[in-house]
mmCIF file of N, CA and C in Angstrom:
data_model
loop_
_atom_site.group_PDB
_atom_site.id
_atom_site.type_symbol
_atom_site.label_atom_id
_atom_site.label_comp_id
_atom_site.label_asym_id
_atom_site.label_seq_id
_atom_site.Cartn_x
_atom_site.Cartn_y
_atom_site.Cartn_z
ATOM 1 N N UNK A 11 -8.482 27.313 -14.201
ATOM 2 C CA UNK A 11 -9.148 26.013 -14.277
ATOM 3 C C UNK A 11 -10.639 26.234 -14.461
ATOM 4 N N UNK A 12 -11.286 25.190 -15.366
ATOM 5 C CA UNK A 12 -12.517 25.075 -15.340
ATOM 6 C C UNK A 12 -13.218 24.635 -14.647
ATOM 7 N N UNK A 13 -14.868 24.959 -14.697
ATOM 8 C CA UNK A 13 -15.221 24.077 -13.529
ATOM 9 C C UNK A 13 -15.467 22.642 -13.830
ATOM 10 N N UNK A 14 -15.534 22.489 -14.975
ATOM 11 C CA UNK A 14 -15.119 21.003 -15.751
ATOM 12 C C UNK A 14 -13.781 20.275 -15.074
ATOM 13 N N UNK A 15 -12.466 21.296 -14.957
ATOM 14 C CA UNK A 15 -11.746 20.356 -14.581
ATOM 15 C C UNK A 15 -11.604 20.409 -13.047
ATOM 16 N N UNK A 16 -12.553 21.291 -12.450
ATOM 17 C CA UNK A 16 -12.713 21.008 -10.992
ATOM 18 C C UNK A 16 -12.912 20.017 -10.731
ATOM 19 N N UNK A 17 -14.278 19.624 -11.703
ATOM 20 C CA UNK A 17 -15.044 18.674 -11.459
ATOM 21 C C UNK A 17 -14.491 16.952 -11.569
ATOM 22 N N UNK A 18 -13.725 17.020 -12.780
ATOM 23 C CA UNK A 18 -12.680 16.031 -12.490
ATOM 24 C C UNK A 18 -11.637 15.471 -11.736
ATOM 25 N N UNK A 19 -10.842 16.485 -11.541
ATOM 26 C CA UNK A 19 -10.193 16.366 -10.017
ATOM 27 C C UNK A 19 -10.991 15.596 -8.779
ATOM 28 N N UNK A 20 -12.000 16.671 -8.779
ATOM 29 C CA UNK A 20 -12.947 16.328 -7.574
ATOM 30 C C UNK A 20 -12.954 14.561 -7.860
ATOM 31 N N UNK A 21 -13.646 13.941 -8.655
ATOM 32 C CA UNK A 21 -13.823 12.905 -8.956
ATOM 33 C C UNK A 21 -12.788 11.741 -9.006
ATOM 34 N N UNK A 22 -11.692 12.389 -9.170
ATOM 35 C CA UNK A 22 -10.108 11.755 -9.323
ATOM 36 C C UNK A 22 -9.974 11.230 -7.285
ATOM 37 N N UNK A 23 -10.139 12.265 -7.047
ATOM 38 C CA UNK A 23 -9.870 12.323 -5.504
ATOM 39 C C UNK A 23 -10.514 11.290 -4.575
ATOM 40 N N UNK A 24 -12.048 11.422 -5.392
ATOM 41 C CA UNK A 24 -13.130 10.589 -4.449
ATOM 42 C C UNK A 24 -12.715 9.280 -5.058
ATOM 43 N N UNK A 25 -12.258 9.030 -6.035
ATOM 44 C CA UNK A 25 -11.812 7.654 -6.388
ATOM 45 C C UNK A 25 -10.695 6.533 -5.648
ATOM 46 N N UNK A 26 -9.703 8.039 -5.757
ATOM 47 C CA UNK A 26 -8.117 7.393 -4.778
ATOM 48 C C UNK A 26 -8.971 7.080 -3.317
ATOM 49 N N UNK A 27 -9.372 8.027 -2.682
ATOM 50 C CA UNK A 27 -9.924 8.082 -1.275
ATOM 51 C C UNK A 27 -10.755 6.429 -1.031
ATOM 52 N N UNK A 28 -11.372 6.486 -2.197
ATOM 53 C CA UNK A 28 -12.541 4.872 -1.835
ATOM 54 C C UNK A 28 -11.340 3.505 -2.390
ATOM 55 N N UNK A 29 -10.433 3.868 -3.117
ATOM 56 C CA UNK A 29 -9.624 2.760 -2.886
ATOM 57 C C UNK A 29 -8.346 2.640 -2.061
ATOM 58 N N UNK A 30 -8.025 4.128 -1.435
ATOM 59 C CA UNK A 30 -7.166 3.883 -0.391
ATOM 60 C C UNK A 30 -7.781 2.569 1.034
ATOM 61 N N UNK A 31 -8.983 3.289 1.081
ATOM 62 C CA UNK A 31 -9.542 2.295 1.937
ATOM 63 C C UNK A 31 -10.015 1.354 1.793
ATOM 64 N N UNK A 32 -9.748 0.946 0.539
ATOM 65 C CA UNK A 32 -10.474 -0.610 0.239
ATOM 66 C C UNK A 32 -9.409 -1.532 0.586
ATOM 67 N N UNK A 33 -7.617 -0.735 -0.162
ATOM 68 C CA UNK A 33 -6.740 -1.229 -0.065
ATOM 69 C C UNK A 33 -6.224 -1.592 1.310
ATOM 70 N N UNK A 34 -6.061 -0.718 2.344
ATOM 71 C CA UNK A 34 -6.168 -0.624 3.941
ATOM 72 C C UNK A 34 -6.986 -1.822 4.394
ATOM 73 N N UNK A 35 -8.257 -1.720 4.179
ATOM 74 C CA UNK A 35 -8.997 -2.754 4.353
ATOM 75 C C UNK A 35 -8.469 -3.974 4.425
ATOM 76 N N UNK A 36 -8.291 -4.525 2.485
ATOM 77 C CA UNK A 36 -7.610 -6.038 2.688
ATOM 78 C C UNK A 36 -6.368 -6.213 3.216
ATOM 79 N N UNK A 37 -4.960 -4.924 3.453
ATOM 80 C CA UNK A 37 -3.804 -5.390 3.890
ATOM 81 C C UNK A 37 -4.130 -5.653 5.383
ATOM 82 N N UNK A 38 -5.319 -5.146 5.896
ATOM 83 C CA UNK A 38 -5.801 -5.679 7.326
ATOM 84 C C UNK A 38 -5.932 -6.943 7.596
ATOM 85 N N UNK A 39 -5.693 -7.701 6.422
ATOM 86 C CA UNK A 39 -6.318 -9.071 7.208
ATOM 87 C C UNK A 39 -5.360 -9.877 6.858
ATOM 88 N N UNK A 40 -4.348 -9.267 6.313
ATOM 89 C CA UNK A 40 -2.614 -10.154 6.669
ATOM 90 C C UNK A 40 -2.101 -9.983 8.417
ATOM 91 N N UNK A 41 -2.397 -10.824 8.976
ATOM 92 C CA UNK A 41 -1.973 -11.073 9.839
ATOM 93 C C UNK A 41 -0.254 -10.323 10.709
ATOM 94 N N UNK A 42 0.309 -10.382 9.805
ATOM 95 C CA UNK A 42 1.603 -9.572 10.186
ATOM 96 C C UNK A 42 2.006 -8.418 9.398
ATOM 97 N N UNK A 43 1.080 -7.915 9.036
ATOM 98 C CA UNK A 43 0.517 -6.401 8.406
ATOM 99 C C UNK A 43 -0.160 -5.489 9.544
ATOM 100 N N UNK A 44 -0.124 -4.084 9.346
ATOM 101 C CA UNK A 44 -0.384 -3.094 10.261
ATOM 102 C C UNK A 44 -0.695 -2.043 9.576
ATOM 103 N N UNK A 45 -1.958 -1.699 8.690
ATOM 104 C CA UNK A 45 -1.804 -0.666 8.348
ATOM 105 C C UNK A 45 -2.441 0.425 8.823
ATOM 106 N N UNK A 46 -1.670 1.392 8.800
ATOM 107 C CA UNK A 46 -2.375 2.833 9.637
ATOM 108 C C UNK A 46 -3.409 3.857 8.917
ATOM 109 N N UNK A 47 -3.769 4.707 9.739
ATOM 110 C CA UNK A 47 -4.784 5.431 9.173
ATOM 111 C C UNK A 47 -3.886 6.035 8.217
ATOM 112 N N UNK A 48 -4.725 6.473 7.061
ATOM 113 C CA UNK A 48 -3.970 7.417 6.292
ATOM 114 C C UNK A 48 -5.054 8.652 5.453
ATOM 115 N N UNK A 49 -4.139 9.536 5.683
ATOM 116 C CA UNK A 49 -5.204 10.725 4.888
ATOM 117 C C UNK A 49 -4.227 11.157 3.602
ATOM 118 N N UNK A 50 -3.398 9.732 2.972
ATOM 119 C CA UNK A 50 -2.377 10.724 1.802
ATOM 120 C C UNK A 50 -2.686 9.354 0.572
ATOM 121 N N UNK A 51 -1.861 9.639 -0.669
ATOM 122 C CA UNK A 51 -2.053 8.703 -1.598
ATOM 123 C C UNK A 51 -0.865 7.320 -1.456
ATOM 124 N N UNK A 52 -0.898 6.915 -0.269
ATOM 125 C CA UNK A 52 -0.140 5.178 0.286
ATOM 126 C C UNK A 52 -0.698 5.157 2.016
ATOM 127 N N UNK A 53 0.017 3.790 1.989
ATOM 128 C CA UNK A 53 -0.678 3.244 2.967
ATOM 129 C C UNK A 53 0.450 3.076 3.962
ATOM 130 N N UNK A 54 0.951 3.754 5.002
ATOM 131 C CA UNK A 54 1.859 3.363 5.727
ATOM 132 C C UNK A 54 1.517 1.552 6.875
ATOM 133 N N UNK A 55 2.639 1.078 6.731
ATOM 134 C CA UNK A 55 2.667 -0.368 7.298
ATOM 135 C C UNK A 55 3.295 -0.468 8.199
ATOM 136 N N UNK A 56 3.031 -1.137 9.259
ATOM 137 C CA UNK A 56 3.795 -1.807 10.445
ATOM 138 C C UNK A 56 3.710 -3.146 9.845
ATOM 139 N N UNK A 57 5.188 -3.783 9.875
ATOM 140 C CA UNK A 57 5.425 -5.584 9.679
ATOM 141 C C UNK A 57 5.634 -6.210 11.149
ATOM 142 N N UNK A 58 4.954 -7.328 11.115
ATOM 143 C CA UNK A 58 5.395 -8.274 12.171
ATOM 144 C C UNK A 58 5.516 -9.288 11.616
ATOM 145 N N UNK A 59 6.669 -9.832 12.190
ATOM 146 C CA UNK A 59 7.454 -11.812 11.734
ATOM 147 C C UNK A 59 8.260 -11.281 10.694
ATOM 148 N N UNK A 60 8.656 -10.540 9.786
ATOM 149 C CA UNK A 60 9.284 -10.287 8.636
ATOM 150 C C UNK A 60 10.134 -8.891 9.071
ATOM 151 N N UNK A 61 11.112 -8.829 8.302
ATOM 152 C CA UNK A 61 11.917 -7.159 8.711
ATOM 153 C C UNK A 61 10.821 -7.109 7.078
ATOM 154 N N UNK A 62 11.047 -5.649 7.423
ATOM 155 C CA UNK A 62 10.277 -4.995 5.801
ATOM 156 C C UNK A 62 11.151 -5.021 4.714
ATOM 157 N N UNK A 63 12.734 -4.910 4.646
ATOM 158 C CA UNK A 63 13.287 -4.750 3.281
ATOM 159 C C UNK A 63 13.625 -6.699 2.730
ATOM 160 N N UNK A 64 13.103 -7.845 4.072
ATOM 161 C CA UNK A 64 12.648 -9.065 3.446
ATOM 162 C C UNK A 64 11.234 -8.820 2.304
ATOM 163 N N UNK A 65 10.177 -7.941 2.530
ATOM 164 C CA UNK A 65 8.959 -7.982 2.204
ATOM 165 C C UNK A 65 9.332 -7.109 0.777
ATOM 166 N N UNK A 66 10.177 -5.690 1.318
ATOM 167 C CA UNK A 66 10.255 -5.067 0.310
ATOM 168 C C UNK A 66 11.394 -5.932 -0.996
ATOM 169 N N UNK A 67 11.849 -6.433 -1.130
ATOM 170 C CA UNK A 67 12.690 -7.660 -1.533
ATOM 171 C C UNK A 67 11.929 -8.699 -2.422
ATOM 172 N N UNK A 68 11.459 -9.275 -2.016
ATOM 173 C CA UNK A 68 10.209 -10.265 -1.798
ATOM 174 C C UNK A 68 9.489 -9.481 -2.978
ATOM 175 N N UNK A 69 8.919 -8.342 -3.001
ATOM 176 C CA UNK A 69 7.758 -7.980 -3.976
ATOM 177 C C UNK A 69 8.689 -7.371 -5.122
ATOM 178 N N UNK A 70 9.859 -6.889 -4.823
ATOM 179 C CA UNK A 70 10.512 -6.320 -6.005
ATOM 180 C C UNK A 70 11.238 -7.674 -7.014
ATOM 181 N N UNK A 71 11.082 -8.739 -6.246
ATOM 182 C CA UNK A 71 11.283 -10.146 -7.334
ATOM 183 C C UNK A 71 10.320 -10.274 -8.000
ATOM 184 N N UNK A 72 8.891 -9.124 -7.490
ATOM 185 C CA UNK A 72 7.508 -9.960 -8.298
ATOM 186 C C UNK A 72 7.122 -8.916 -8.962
ATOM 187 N N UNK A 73 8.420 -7.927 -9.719
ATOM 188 C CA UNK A 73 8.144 -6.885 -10.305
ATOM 189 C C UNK A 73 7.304 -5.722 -9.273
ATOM 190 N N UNK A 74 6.999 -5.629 -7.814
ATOM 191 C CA UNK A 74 5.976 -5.102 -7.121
ATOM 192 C C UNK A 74 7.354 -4.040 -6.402
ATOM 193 N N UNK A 75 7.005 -3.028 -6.596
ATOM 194 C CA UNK A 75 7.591 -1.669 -5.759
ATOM 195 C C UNK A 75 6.719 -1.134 -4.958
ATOM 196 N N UNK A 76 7.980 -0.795 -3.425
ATOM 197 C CA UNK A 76 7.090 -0.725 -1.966
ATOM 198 C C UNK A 76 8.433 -0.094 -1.511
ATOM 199 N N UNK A 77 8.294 1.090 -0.660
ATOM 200 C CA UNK A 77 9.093 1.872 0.481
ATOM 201 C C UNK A 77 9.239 1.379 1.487
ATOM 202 N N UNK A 78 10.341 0.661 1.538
ATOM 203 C CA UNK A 78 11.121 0.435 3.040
ATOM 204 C C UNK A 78 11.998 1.583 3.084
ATOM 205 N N UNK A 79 12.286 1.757 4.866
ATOM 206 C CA UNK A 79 13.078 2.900 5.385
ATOM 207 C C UNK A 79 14.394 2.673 5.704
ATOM 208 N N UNK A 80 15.446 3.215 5.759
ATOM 209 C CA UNK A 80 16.370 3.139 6.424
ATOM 210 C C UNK A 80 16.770 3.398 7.687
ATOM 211 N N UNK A 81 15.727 4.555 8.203
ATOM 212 C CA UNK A 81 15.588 5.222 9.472
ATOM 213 C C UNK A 81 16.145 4.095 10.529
ATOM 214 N N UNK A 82 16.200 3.596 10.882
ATOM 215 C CA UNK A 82 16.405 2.866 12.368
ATOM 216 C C UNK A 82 15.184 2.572 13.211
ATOM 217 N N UNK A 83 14.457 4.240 13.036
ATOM 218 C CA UNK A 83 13.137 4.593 13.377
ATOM 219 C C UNK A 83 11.898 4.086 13.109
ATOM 220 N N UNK A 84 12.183 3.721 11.293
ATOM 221 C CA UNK A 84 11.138 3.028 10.794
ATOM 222 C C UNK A 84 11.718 2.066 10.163
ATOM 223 N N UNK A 85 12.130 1.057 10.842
ATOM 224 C CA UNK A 85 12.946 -0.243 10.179
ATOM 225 C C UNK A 85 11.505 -1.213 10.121
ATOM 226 N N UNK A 86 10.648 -1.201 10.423
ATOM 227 C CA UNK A 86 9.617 -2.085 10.826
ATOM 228 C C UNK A 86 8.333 -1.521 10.113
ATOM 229 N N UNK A 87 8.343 -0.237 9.044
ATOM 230 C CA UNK A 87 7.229 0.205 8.237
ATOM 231 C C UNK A 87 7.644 0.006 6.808
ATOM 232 N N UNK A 88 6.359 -0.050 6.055
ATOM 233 C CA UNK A 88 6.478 -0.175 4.454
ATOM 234 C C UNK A 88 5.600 1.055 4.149
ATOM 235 N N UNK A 89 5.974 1.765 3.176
ATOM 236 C CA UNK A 89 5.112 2.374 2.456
ATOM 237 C C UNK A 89 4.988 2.147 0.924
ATOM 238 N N UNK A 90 3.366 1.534 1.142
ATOM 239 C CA UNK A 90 2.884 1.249 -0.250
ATOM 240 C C UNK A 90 1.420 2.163 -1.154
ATOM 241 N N UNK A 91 1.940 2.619 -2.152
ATOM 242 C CA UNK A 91 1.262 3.522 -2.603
ATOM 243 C C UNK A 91 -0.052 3.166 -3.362
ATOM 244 N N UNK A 92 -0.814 4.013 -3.268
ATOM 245 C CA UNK A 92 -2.081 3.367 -3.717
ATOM 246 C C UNK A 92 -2.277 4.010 -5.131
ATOM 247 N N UNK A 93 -2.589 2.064 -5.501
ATOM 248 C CA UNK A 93 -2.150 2.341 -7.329
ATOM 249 C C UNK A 93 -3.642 2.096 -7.734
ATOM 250 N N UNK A 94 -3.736 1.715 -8.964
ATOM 251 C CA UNK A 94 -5.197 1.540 -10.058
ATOM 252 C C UNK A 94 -5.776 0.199 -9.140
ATOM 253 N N UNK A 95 -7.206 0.156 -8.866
ATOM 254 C CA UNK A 95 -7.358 -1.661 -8.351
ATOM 255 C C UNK A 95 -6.597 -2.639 -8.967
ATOM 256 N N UNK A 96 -6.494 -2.683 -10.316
ATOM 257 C CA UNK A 96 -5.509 -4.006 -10.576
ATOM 258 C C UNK A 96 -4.072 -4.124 -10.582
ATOM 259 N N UNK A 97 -3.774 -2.715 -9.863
ATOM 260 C CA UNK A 97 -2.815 -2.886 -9.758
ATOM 261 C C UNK A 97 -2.566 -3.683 -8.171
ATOM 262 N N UNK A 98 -3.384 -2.394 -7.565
ATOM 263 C CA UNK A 98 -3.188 -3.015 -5.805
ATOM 264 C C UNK A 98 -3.345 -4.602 -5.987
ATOM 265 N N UNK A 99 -4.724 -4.831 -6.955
ATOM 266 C CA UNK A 99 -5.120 -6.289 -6.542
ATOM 267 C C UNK A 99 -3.421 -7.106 -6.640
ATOM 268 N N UNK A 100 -2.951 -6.926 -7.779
ATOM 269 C CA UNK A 100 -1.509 -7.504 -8.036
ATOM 270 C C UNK A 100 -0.507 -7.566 -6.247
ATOM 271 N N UNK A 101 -0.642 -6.770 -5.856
ATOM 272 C CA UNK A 101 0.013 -6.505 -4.534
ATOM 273 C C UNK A 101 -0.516 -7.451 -3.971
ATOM 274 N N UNK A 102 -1.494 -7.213 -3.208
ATOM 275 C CA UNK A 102 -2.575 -8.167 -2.510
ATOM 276 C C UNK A 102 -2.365 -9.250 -2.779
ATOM 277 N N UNK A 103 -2.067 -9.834 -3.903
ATOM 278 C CA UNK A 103 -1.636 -11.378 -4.256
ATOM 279 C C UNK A 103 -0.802 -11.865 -4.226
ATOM 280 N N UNK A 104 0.310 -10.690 -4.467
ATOM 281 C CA UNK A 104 1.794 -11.140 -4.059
ATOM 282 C C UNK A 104 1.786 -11.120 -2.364
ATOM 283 N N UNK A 105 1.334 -10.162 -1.463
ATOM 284 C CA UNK A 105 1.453 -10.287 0.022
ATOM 285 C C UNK A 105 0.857 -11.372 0.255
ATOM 286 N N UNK A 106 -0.465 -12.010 -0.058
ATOM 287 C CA UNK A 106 -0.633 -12.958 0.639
ATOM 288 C C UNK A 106 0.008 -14.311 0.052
ATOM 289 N N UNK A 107 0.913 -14.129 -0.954
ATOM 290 C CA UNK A 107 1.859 -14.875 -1.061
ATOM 291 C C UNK A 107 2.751 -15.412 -0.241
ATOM 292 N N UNK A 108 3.183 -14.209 -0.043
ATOM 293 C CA UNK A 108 4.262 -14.033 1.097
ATOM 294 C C UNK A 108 3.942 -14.374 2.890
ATOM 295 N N UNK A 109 2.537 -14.466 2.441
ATOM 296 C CA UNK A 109 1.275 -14.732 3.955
ATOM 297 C C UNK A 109 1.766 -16.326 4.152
ATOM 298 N N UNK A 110 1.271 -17.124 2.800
ATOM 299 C CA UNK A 110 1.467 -18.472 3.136
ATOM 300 C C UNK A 110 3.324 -18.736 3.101
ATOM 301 N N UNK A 111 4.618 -17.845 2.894
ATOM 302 C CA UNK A 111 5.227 -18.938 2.975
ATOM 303 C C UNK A 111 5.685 -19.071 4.234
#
């Protein structure tokens, strides 16, 4: 590798990193959203008022793909991956969709 494409990477990284947390950020202020710290490329979720494969359900009608578990363990987490801003923004609009019904 070059240091050209170090340097890109590098830049790739600092990008995901500032919109992982932008994304974290706004799923914070859904009310029956939980999202946890994360140091990877998605955002692990705790749901409250909703089971998650309602939510995960719910967004796959709105064309929107999201990881619900089967675990037993994690019947109550989503994992949603952190995509391009317009993409997340797309998410974000469908959840707080799902906020008001």
């Amino acid at each position: 590798a070059t240091l050209a494409d170090l340097e890109t990477v590098q830049a790739n990284v600092t990008r995901l990193i500032a919109e992982r947390e932008r994304l974290r950020e706004a799923l914070a202020t859904l009310p029956w959203l939980e999202p946890l710290p994360s140091q990877a490329n998605f955002v692990l979720c705790r749901i409250r008022g909703h089971s998650s494969q309602e939510v995960v359900d719910a967004l796959a009608q709105r064309g929107i793909l999201i990881r619900g578990f089967s675990d037993p363990r994690m019947a109550g987490y989503v994992r949603i991956g952190v995509g391009r801003p317009e993409y997340n923004e797309r998410l974000l609009a469908a959840l707080r969709e799902l906020d008001n019904q």
